[in-house]
Amino acid sequence: MKHSLLIDINCNNIESPIHSHDFHQLILPISGDLYLEIEGKQAKANNGVVAYVTASNKHTFVAQHENRFLLANIPLAWKETLRELPAFLEMTPTVKSYIHFIGCQLKDPALSALNQEQILAMLLDLIASSLSSSSQIDKRILLAKTFLDDHVATSVSLEQVAMAAHLSVRQLSTLFKEQLGFTPLNYLRDQRMKKALTLLTQSILPITIIAESVGYQNLSAFSDRFRKHFGRSPRIYRQIDKQ
């Protein structure tokens, strides 16, 4: 692949010609406003709204004032389900925090192509998770999901989750994976890491307290899990975020 996966752009009063490319693209504003037109749909992207351009779709943008945004270039072989994303989508606090983190990481000249792949994969996962439609989920799985969401800070077993959903453990595991793409316990781990990410970037709570608030009494175990999930330790992540 010849193009970079992640590009940090600072601009002022520019207008791009109508163009398209052979890869999908997320346009992630950090500061300022971008006025975009994507296949006839017009909207303003800012630090609360992301723009998504499917490969081959014609688009253009205008930045009338000082602006900073990231381009995330997604190869066709990656995440084909992203074809279903709308052209403009609102960001959750977790996605906004992660975009800020990406912007900080791109300032590091030592950032490798492999690290960029890991960062982009995590971004896509966060966006996909935030857009999952509850209206298409089995009500029993919604009960299980709600139970897990309510127990981010405590230890739970599959038996407890299955009881809350009125399912057997086997039914729970099968349906949950089919409809949400995670096993129940992997979903719980994912939610814990997302909450930890939000607390790290939006609070001044000590990391030990953050660990406890997402179900980890052991700081070392929390740090190891966070590093595996996001590619950086929580301590380093906080230092980068505060720069």
Short mmCIF file of C-alpha atoms in Angstrom, two decimals:
data_model
loop_
_atom_site.label_atom_id
_atom_site.label_comp_id
_atom_site.label_asym_id
_atom_site.label_seq_id
_atom_site.Cartn_x
_atom_site.Cartn_y
_atom_site.Cartn_z
CA MET A 1 0.00 0.00 0.00
CA LYS A 2 1.53 3.29 -1.09
CA HIS A 3 -0.45 5.78 1.00
CA SER A 4 -0.01 6.36 4.73
CA LEU A 5 -2.64 5.00 7.09
CA LEU A 6 -2.75 8.09 9.32
CA ILE A 7 -2.01 11.68 8.29
CA ASP A 8 -2.04 14.77 10.50
CA ILE A 9 -3.01 17.94 8.57
CA ASN A 10 -2.92 21.59 9.64
CA CYS A 11 -4.50 23.99 7.18
CA ASN A 12 -5.96 27.48 6.86
CA ASN A 13 -8.47 28.74 4.30
CA ILE A 14 -8.14 25.98 1.71
CA GLU A 15 -10.51 24.15 -0.61
CA SER A 16 -9.91 20.72 -2.06
CA PRO A 17 -11.02 19.86 -5.60
CA ILE A 18 -13.63 17.15 -6.06
CA HIS A 19 -11.80 13.84 -5.95
CA SER A 20 -12.05 10.17 -5.00
CA HIS A 21 -9.60 7.42 -4.07
CA ASP A 22 -9.33 3.63 -4.00
CA PHE A 23 -9.54 3.26 -0.23
CA HIS A 24 -12.06 4.21 2.45
CA GLN A 25 -11.30 7.29 4.50
CA LEU A 26 -12.30 8.74 7.86
CA ILE A 27 -11.87 12.50 8.28
CA LEU A 28 -11.32 13.21 11.97
CA PRO A 29 -11.33 16.91 12.95
CA ILE A 30 -9.35 17.88 16.05
CA SER A 31 -9.90 21.66 15.92
CA GLY A 32 -11.82 23.99 13.65
CA ASP A 33 -14.59 23.15 11.17
CA LEU A 34 -14.53 21.37 7.84
CA TYR A 35 -17.38 21.84 5.37
CA LEU A 36 -17.72 18.69 3.29
CA GLU A 37 -19.77 17.38 0.43
CA ILE A 38 -19.79 13.61 -0.04
CA GLU A 39 -21.83 12.25 -2.96
CA GLY A 40 -24.18 15.22 -2.73
CA LYS A 41 -24.57 15.11 1.08
CA GLN A 42 -23.35 18.24 2.81
CA ALA A 43 -22.45 18.71 6.48
CA LYS A 44 -19.95 20.30 8.80
CA ALA A 45 -17.38 18.08 10.51
CA ASN A 46 -15.81 19.30 13.73
CA ASN A 47 -14.49 17.80 16.95
CA GLY A 48 -17.91 16.23 17.53
CA VAL A 49 -18.62 14.90 14.03
CA VAL A 50 -16.56 12.54 11.86
CA ALA A 51 -16.91 12.24 8.09
CA TYR A 52 -16.66 8.88 6.34
CA VAL A 53 -15.91 8.49 2.63
CA THR A 54 -16.33 5.12 0.95
CA ALA A 55 -13.79 4.21 -1.71
CA SER A 56 -14.57 5.77 -5.12
CA ASN A 57 -17.11 8.24 -3.66
CA LYS A 58 -16.55 11.77 -4.93
CA HIS A 59 -16.05 14.39 -2.24
CA THR A 60 -14.65 17.81 -1.51
CA PHE A 61 -14.04 19.97 1.55
CA VAL A 62 -13.50 23.60 2.51
CA ALA A 63 -11.63 24.89 5.57
CA GLN A 64 -12.34 28.61 5.91
CA HIS A 65 -10.28 29.16 9.05
CA GLU A 66 -7.38 27.55 10.87
CA ASN A 67 -8.04 23.85 11.10
CA ARG A 68 -6.42 20.62 12.20
CA PHE A 69 -7.70 17.18 11.29
CA LEU A 70 -6.54 13.61 10.80
CA LEU A 71 -7.06 11.44 7.76
CA ALA A 72 -7.42 7.74 8.47
CA ASN A 73 -6.96 5.85 5.20
CA ILE A 74 -8.57 2.42 5.41
CA PRO A 75 -7.43 -0.21 2.88
CA LEU A 76 -10.19 -2.04 0.99
CA ALA A 77 -9.12 -5.31 2.60
CA TRP A 78 -9.92 -3.90 6.04
CA LYS A 79 -13.30 -3.85 7.77
CA GLU A 80 -15.61 -4.17 4.80
CA THR A 81 -18.57 -3.71 7.16
CA LEU A 82 -17.60 -0.03 7.30
CA ARG A 83 -19.32 0.33 3.94
CA GLU A 84 -22.51 0.65 6.00
CA LEU A 85 -21.33 3.71 7.93
CA PRO A 86 -23.17 6.99 7.28
CA ALA A 87 -21.28 9.83 5.61
CA PHE A 88 -21.36 11.85 8.84
CA LEU A 89 -21.51 10.45 12.35
CA GLU A 90 -21.34 11.87 15.84
CA MET A 91 -18.45 10.85 18.05
CA THR A 92 -18.83 9.39 21.51
CA PRO A 93 -16.58 10.77 24.28
CA THR A 94 -14.45 7.62 24.04
CA VAL A 95 -13.92 8.03 20.29
CA LYS A 96 -13.09 11.73 20.76
CA SER A 97 -10.52 10.87 23.42
CA TYR A 98 -8.94 8.25 21.19
CA ILE A 99 -8.72 10.65 18.24
CA HIS A 100 -6.89 13.09 20.49
CA PHE A 101 -4.57 10.26 21.50
CA ILE A 102 -3.88 9.47 17.82
CA GLY A 103 -3.02 13.12 17.19
CA CYS A 104 -0.47 13.00 20.02
CA GLN A 105 1.00 9.73 18.76
CA LEU A 106 1.52 11.09 15.24
CA LYS A 107 3.89 13.71 16.65
CA ASP A 108 6.31 10.89 17.48
CA PRO A 109 8.70 10.42 14.50
CA ALA A 110 9.44 6.90 15.74
CA LEU A 111 5.85 5.74 15.23
CA SER A 112 6.05 2.63 13.04
CA ALA A 113 3.73 1.45 10.29
CA LEU A 114 2.80 -1.52 12.49
CA ASN A 115 1.84 0.81 15.34
CA GLN A 116 -0.26 2.85 12.92
CA GLU A 117 -2.09 -0.33 11.92
CA GLN A 118 -2.79 -1.16 15.56
CA ILE A 119 -3.99 2.37 16.30
CA LEU A 120 -6.27 2.43 13.25
CA ALA A 121 -7.70 -1.01 14.04
CA MET A 122 -8.58 0.18 17.54
CA LEU A 123 -10.23 3.32 16.16
CA LEU A 124 -12.41 1.25 13.82
CA ASP A 125 -13.38 -1.03 16.69
CA LEU A 126 -14.39 1.93 18.87
CA ILE A 127 -16.48 3.46 16.08
CA ALA A 128 -18.16 0.17 15.20
CA SER A 129 -18.99 -0.48 18.85
CA SER A 130 -20.49 2.98 19.30
CA LEU A 131 -22.76 2.48 16.27
CA SER A 132 -24.16 -0.96 17.09
CA SER A 133 -27.94 -0.75 16.73
CA SER A 134 -29.81 -2.09 19.74
CA SER A 135 -33.06 -2.31 17.76
CA GLN A 136 -31.78 -5.40 15.91
CA ILE A 137 -30.58 -7.25 19.00
CA ASP A 138 -32.52 -10.04 20.69
CA LYS A 139 -34.18 -8.68 23.85
CA ARG A 140 -32.53 -11.40 25.93
CA ILE A 141 -29.12 -10.35 24.66
CA LEU A 142 -29.99 -6.75 25.48
CA LEU A 143 -30.71 -7.91 29.04
CA ALA A 144 -27.31 -9.63 29.15
CA LYS A 145 -25.61 -6.55 27.71
CA THR A 146 -27.30 -4.27 30.25
CA PHE A 147 -26.31 -6.61 33.08
CA LEU A 148 -22.68 -6.52 31.93
CA ASP A 149 -22.75 -2.73 31.49
CA ASP A 150 -23.99 -2.44 35.08
CA HIS A 151 -21.21 -4.66 36.41
CA VAL A 152 -18.13 -3.09 34.85
CA ALA A 153 -16.65 -2.58 38.32
CA THR A 154 -17.48 -5.99 39.77
CA SER A 155 -16.69 -9.62 39.13
CA VAL A 156 -19.39 -11.60 37.32
CA SER A 157 -19.74 -15.15 36.03
CA LEU A 158 -21.33 -16.45 32.85
CA GLU A 159 -23.94 -18.18 35.03
CA GLN A 160 -25.00 -14.83 36.51
CA VAL A 161 -25.22 -13.20 33.09
CA ALA A 162 -27.21 -16.13 31.68
CA MET A 163 -29.64 -15.98 34.60
CA ALA A 164 -30.19 -12.24 34.04
CA ALA A 165 -30.93 -12.93 30.35
CA HIS A 166 -33.15 -15.96 31.02
CA LEU A 167 -30.88 -18.13 28.88
CA SER A 168 -28.65 -21.12 29.39
CA VAL A 169 -24.93 -20.43 29.42
CA ARG A 170 -24.59 -22.14 26.05
CA GLN A 171 -27.44 -20.11 24.48
CA LEU A 172 -26.02 -16.92 25.94
CA SER A 173 -22.54 -17.54 24.56
CA THR A 174 -23.81 -18.42 21.09
CA LEU A 175 -26.35 -15.61 20.69
CA PHE A 176 -24.16 -12.95 22.25
CA LYS A 177 -21.27 -13.72 19.90
CA GLU A 178 -23.57 -13.87 16.86
CA GLN A 179 -25.27 -10.55 17.55
CA LEU A 180 -22.57 -8.42 19.17
CA GLY A 181 -19.38 -9.97 17.82
CA PHE A 182 -17.92 -10.65 21.28
CA THR A 183 -18.20 -13.37 23.84
CA PRO A 184 -19.94 -11.99 26.97
CA LEU A 185 -16.74 -11.84 28.99
CA ASN A 186 -14.75 -10.30 26.14
CA TYR A 187 -17.49 -7.69 25.81
CA LEU A 188 -17.18 -6.93 29.53
CA ARG A 189 -13.40 -6.60 29.21
CA ASP A 190 -13.84 -4.28 26.22
CA GLN A 191 -16.28 -2.07 28.16
CA ARG A 192 -13.89 -1.92 31.09
CA MET A 193 -11.06 -0.76 28.89
CA LYS A 194 -13.23 1.88 27.21
CA LYS A 195 -14.35 3.23 30.58
CA ALA A 196 -10.74 3.26 31.76
CA LEU A 197 -9.74 5.18 28.62
CA THR A 198 -12.44 7.79 29.26
CA LEU A 199 -11.45 8.20 32.91
CA LEU A 200 -7.78 8.54 32.02
CA THR A 201 -8.44 11.33 29.54
CA GLN A 202 -11.37 13.11 31.18
CA SER A 203 -10.57 12.95 34.89
CA ILE A 204 -7.65 13.41 37.26
CA LEU A 205 -8.43 10.26 39.21
CA PRO A 206 -5.33 8.25 40.23
CA ILE A 207 -4.71 5.23 38.03
CA THR A 208 -5.21 2.91 41.03
CA ILE A 209 -8.74 4.28 41.50
CA ILE A 210 -9.46 3.97 37.78
CA ALA A 211 -8.32 0.34 37.91
CA GLU A 212 -10.67 -0.38 40.79
CA SER A 213 -13.58 1.38 39.04
CA VAL A 214 -13.29 -1.05 36.13
CA GLY A 215 -13.03 -4.20 38.21
CA TYR A 216 -9.28 -4.55 38.76
CA GLN A 217 -8.00 -4.72 42.34
CA ASN A 218 -4.49 -5.44 41.07
CA LEU A 219 -2.84 -2.44 39.37
CA SER A 220 -0.31 -4.61 37.54
CA ALA A 221 -3.05 -6.79 36.03
CA PHE A 222 -4.96 -3.67 34.96
CA SER A 223 -1.87 -2.11 33.37
CA ASP A 224 -1.07 -5.32 31.47
CA ARG A 225 -4.62 -5.59 30.13
CA PHE A 226 -4.74 -1.90 29.16
CA ARG A 227 -1.41 -2.17 27.34
CA LYS A 228 -2.62 -5.21 25.38
CA HIS A 229 -5.84 -3.41 24.47
CA PHE A 230 -4.49 0.02 23.48
CA GLY A 231 -0.79 -0.61 22.84
CA ARG A 232 0.36 1.76 25.61
CA SER A 233 0.38 1.56 29.40
CA PRO A 234 -2.18 3.73 31.20
CA ARG A 235 0.61 5.80 32.75
CA ILE A 236 2.20 6.58 29.36
CA TYR A 237 -1.22 7.19 27.83
CA ARG A 238 -2.06 9.79 30.49
CA GLN A 239 1.31 11.52 30.03
CA ILE A 240 0.73 11.75 26.25
CA ASP A 241 -2.85 12.93 26.65
CA LYS A 242 -1.83 15.80 28.94
CA GLN A 243 0.83 17.12 26.56
#
